[in-house]
Coordinates of C-alpha atoms in Angstrom, one line a residue:
Chain A
E144 CA -21.8 -129.4 -112.7
V145 CA -24.2 -127.5 -114.9
Q146 CA -25.6 -129.7 -117.7
I147 CA -27.9 -128.7 -120.5
L148 CA -29.3 -131.3 -123.0
E149 CA -31.5 -130.5 -125.9
T150 CA -33.6 -133.1 -127.6
G151 CA -36.3 -133.3 -130.3
G152 CA -34.6 -132.2 -133.4
G153 CA -35.0 -133.8 -136.8
L154 CA -36.3 -133.5 -140.3
V155 CA -39.6 -131.6 -140.7
K156 CA -41.5 -130.7 -143.8
P157 CA -42.2 -127.1 -144.6
G158 CA -45.3 -125.9 -142.9
G159 CA -44.8 -128.5 -140.1
S160 CA -44.1 -127.9 -136.5
L161 CA -41.5 -129.2 -134.0
R162 CA -41.1 -129.2 -130.2
L163 CA -37.7 -129.0 -128.7
S164 CA -36.9 -129.9 -125.1
C165 CA -34.1 -128.7 -122.9
A166 CA -33.4 -130.6 -119.7
T167 CA -31.0 -129.1 -117.2
S168 CA -29.3 -130.0 -114.0
G169 CA -26.6 -128.9 -111.7
F170 CA -28.1 -125.5 -110.8
N171 CA -31.2 -123.9 -109.2
F172 CA -33.2 -123.7 -112.4
N173 CA -35.9 -121.6 -110.8
D174 CA -33.5 -118.7 -110.4
Y175 CA -32.6 -118.4 -114.0
F176 CA -33.8 -117.0 -117.3
M177 CA -33.5 -119.4 -120.2
N178 CA -33.0 -118.7 -123.8
W179 CA -32.8 -120.4 -127.2
V180 CA -30.2 -119.4 -129.8
R181 CA -30.0 -120.8 -133.2
Q182 CA -27.3 -121.1 -135.9
A183 CA -28.1 -121.8 -139.5
P184 CA -25.5 -124.0 -141.3
G185 CA -22.3 -122.0 -141.9
K186 CA -23.9 -118.8 -140.4
G187 CA -23.7 -116.8 -137.2
L188 CA -25.6 -116.9 -134.0
E189 CA -29.2 -115.7 -133.8
W190 CA -31.0 -115.2 -130.6
V191 CA -34.5 -116.7 -130.7
V192 CA -36.4 -116.4 -127.5
Q193 CA -36.2 -115.8 -123.7
I194 CA -38.3 -117.0 -120.9
R195 CA -37.9 -115.4 -117.5
N196 CA -38.4 -117.0 -114.2
K197 CA -41.3 -117.0 -111.8
N198 CA -40.2 -113.8 -110.2
Y199 CA -40.8 -112.1 -113.5
N200 CA -44.1 -114.0 -114.1
Y201 CA -42.5 -116.2 -116.8
A202 CA -42.4 -113.3 -119.2
T203 CA -41.3 -114.2 -122.7
Y204 CA -39.5 -112.2 -125.5
F205 CA -39.2 -113.3 -129.1
A206 CA -37.0 -112.4 -132.0
E207 CA -39.2 -110.5 -134.5
S208 CA -38.4 -113.0 -137.3
L209 CA -40.1 -115.8 -135.3
E210 CA -42.8 -114.0 -133.4
G211 CA -46.1 -115.6 -133.8
R212 CA -44.6 -119.0 -134.8
V213 CA -42.7 -119.7 -131.6
T214 CA -44.0 -120.8 -128.2
I215 CA -41.7 -121.2 -125.2
S216 CA -42.6 -122.7 -121.8
R217 CA -40.8 -124.0 -118.8
D218 CA -41.5 -126.6 -116.1
D219 CA -39.6 -125.6 -113.0
S220 CA -40.4 -129.0 -111.4
K221 CA -38.5 -130.7 -114.1
S222 CA -35.8 -128.1 -114.6
S223 CA -36.7 -128.0 -118.3
V224 CA -37.6 -125.6 -121.0
Y225 CA -39.5 -126.3 -124.2
L226 CA -39.6 -124.6 -127.6
Q227 CA -42.3 -125.1 -130.1
V228 CA -41.9 -123.7 -133.6
S229 CA -44.7 -123.9 -136.1
S230 CA -45.2 -123.0 -139.8
L231 CA -41.6 -124.1 -140.3
R232 CA -39.7 -122.7 -143.3
A233 CA -36.4 -123.7 -145.0
E234 CA -34.7 -120.8 -143.3
D235 CA -35.5 -122.2 -139.9
T236 CA -33.0 -125.0 -140.6
A237 CA -30.4 -124.6 -137.9
I238 CA -28.8 -125.9 -134.8
Y239 CA -30.9 -124.8 -131.9
Y240 CA -29.0 -124.2 -128.6
C241 CA -30.6 -123.9 -125.2
T242 CA -28.7 -121.5 -123.0
R243 CA -28.7 -120.4 -119.4
E244 CA -28.7 -116.6 -118.9
D245 CA -26.4 -115.3 -116.2
Y246 CA -28.5 -113.7 -113.5
Y247 CA -26.5 -110.5 -113.2
Y248 CA -24.9 -109.9 -116.5
S249 CA -27.4 -111.4 -119.0
S250 CA -24.7 -113.2 -120.8
F251 CA -25.2 -116.9 -121.8
D252 CA -22.9 -118.6 -119.4
Y253 CA -23.8 -122.2 -120.2
W254 CA -24.9 -123.8 -123.5
G255 CA -26.2 -127.1 -124.5
Q256 CA -24.6 -129.2 -127.3
G257 CA -27.4 -128.1 -129.7
V258 CA -30.0 -130.0 -131.7
M259 CA -30.3 -129.9 -135.4
V260 CA -33.6 -129.0 -137.1
T261 CA -33.8 -129.5 -140.8
V262 CA -36.8 -128.2 -142.7
S263 CA -37.1 -129.8 -146.1
S264 CA -39.6 -131.6 -148.3
Chain B
D1 CA -33.3 -103.1 -132.1
I2 CA -29.7 -102.7 -131.2
Q3 CA -27.3 -103.5 -134.0
M4 CA -23.9 -104.9 -133.4
T5 CA -21.3 -104.3 -136.1
Q6 CA -18.4 -106.7 -135.8
S7 CA -15.1 -106.6 -137.6
P8 CA -13.2 -108.1 -139.3
A9 CA -15.3 -110.9 -140.7
S10 CA -12.2 -113.0 -141.0
L11 CA -8.7 -112.8 -139.7
S12 CA -5.5 -114.7 -140.4
A13 CA -2.8 -114.4 -137.8
S14 CA 0.4 -116.1 -136.7
L15 CA 1.1 -117.9 -133.5
E16 CA 2.0 -115.5 -130.6
E17 CA 0.6 -112.6 -132.6
I18 CA -1.7 -110.1 -130.9
V19 CA -5.2 -110.3 -132.3
T20 CA -8.0 -107.7 -131.9
I21 CA -11.7 -108.0 -132.8
T22 CA -14.1 -105.1 -132.5
C23 CA -17.8 -104.6 -132.1
Q24 CA -19.7 -101.3 -132.5
A25 CA -23.0 -101.0 -130.9
S26 CA -25.7 -98.8 -132.6
Q27 CA -26.6 -97.2 -129.3
D28 CA -25.3 -97.0 -125.7
I29 CA -25.3 -100.4 -124.1
G30 CA -23.0 -99.6 -121.2
N31 CA -21.0 -102.6 -120.2
W32 CA -23.8 -105.0 -121.3
L33 CA -21.6 -106.9 -123.7
A34 CA -20.4 -110.4 -123.9
W35 CA -17.9 -112.3 -126.1
Y36 CA -18.1 -115.9 -127.1
Q37 CA -15.7 -118.3 -128.8
Q38 CA -17.0 -121.2 -131.0
K39 CA -14.6 -123.9 -132.1
P40 CA -15.6 -125.9 -135.2
G41 CA -18.4 -128.3 -134.5
K42 CA -18.8 -127.2 -130.9
S43 CA -21.2 -125.0 -128.9
P44 CA -20.2 -121.4 -128.2
Q45 CA -18.5 -120.7 -124.9
L46 CA -18.6 -117.5 -122.9
L47 CA -15.2 -115.7 -122.8
I48 CA -16.0 -112.2 -121.5
Y49 CA -19.0 -110.7 -119.8
D50 CA -19.8 -107.2 -118.5
A51 CA -17.5 -106.0 -121.4
T52 CA -14.2 -106.7 -119.5
S53 CA -14.7 -109.6 -117.1
L54 CA -13.1 -112.9 -117.9
A55 CA -15.4 -115.9 -117.6
D56 CA -14.3 -118.8 -115.4
G57 CA -11.5 -120.9 -116.8
V58 CA -10.7 -118.5 -119.7
P59 CA -6.9 -118.0 -120.2
S60 CA -5.6 -114.6 -119.2
R61 CA -4.4 -113.9 -122.7
F62 CA -8.0 -112.9 -123.5
S63 CA -9.2 -109.5 -122.5
G64 CA -12.1 -107.2 -123.2
S65 CA -12.2 -103.4 -123.3
R66 CA -14.7 -100.7 -124.0
S67 CA -14.5 -97.2 -125.5
G68 CA -17.9 -95.6 -125.6
T69 CA -20.0 -97.8 -127.8
Q70 CA -17.0 -99.7 -129.3
Y71 CA -15.9 -102.9 -127.7
S72 CA -12.8 -104.9 -128.3
L73 CA -11.7 -108.5 -127.7
K74 CA -7.9 -108.9 -127.6
I75 CA -5.9 -112.1 -127.6
S76 CA -2.4 -111.2 -126.4
R77 CA -0.5 -114.1 -127.8
L78 CA -2.4 -116.3 -130.3
Q79 CA -2.3 -120.0 -129.6
V80 CA -3.5 -123.0 -131.7
A81 CA -6.3 -123.5 -129.2
D82 CA -7.7 -120.0 -130.0
I83 CA -8.6 -120.9 -133.6
G84 CA -12.4 -120.7 -134.3
S85 CA -15.1 -118.0 -134.5
Y86 CA -15.8 -115.2 -132.2
Y87 CA -19.1 -113.4 -131.5
C88 CA -20.0 -110.3 -129.5
Q89 CA -23.5 -110.1 -128.0
Q90 CA -25.3 -107.1 -126.5
A91 CA -27.0 -108.1 -123.2
H92 CA -28.5 -104.6 -122.7
S93 CA -32.1 -105.3 -123.9
N94 CA -34.4 -107.6 -125.8
P95 CA -34.1 -108.6 -128.5
Y96 CA -30.6 -109.6 -127.7
T97 CA -28.4 -109.3 -130.7
F98 CA -25.1 -110.9 -131.8
G99 CA -22.4 -109.5 -134.1
A100 CA -22.0 -111.3 -137.4
G101 CA -18.9 -113.1 -136.1
T102 CA -15.2 -113.2 -136.8
K103 CA -13.5 -116.3 -138.2
L104 CA -10.0 -116.6 -136.9
E105 CA -7.5 -118.7 -138.7
L106 CA -3.8 -119.5 -138.5
K107 CA -1.5 -117.9 -141.0

């Protein structure tokens, strides 16, 4: 059974930074691209970042709104992916979901339960 | 970036009614289109991938179609379990983009 579990959310002051972790199990993590998608309270879904697998040299792609403030990495030995967001703003307040990207169709076929990040003084 | 224009933003329908939600892509994305359902307080779940293929475990009353750059999600006979929000997503190229969502309620 595929499982995805995000941790690391919480309350952060504006200008601060946060590191989110995403632990996975139940599939061959090395084969898959992983993504983060976020959802501000009462709003729609916003794609944040993708990290590809070793075959693609762990290439990363970012949403323009976050580029320069976001770092994504993965540890294939731990089947985990990590998201660091710096210079946090109130508009970064959202639930952050870790998702697995389907190998062939690039849809997000599995999602974690999400982790809440609140940026407030 | 590819823009996905989703309509309607909200929809009120009766049980057993046919419901259709559409997404218009700003450029050709082929069949690189997915649909997601999100129930209140839950994570989104994949419904449709490759524009018309049903994800595992999704009831057959859901279907996806494509006409050029317009994509549709159809629920053939609305059930209580279908209440929630629906999003399209283009999977053609980075940055991936979602439609703004459709909130489906019972009339």
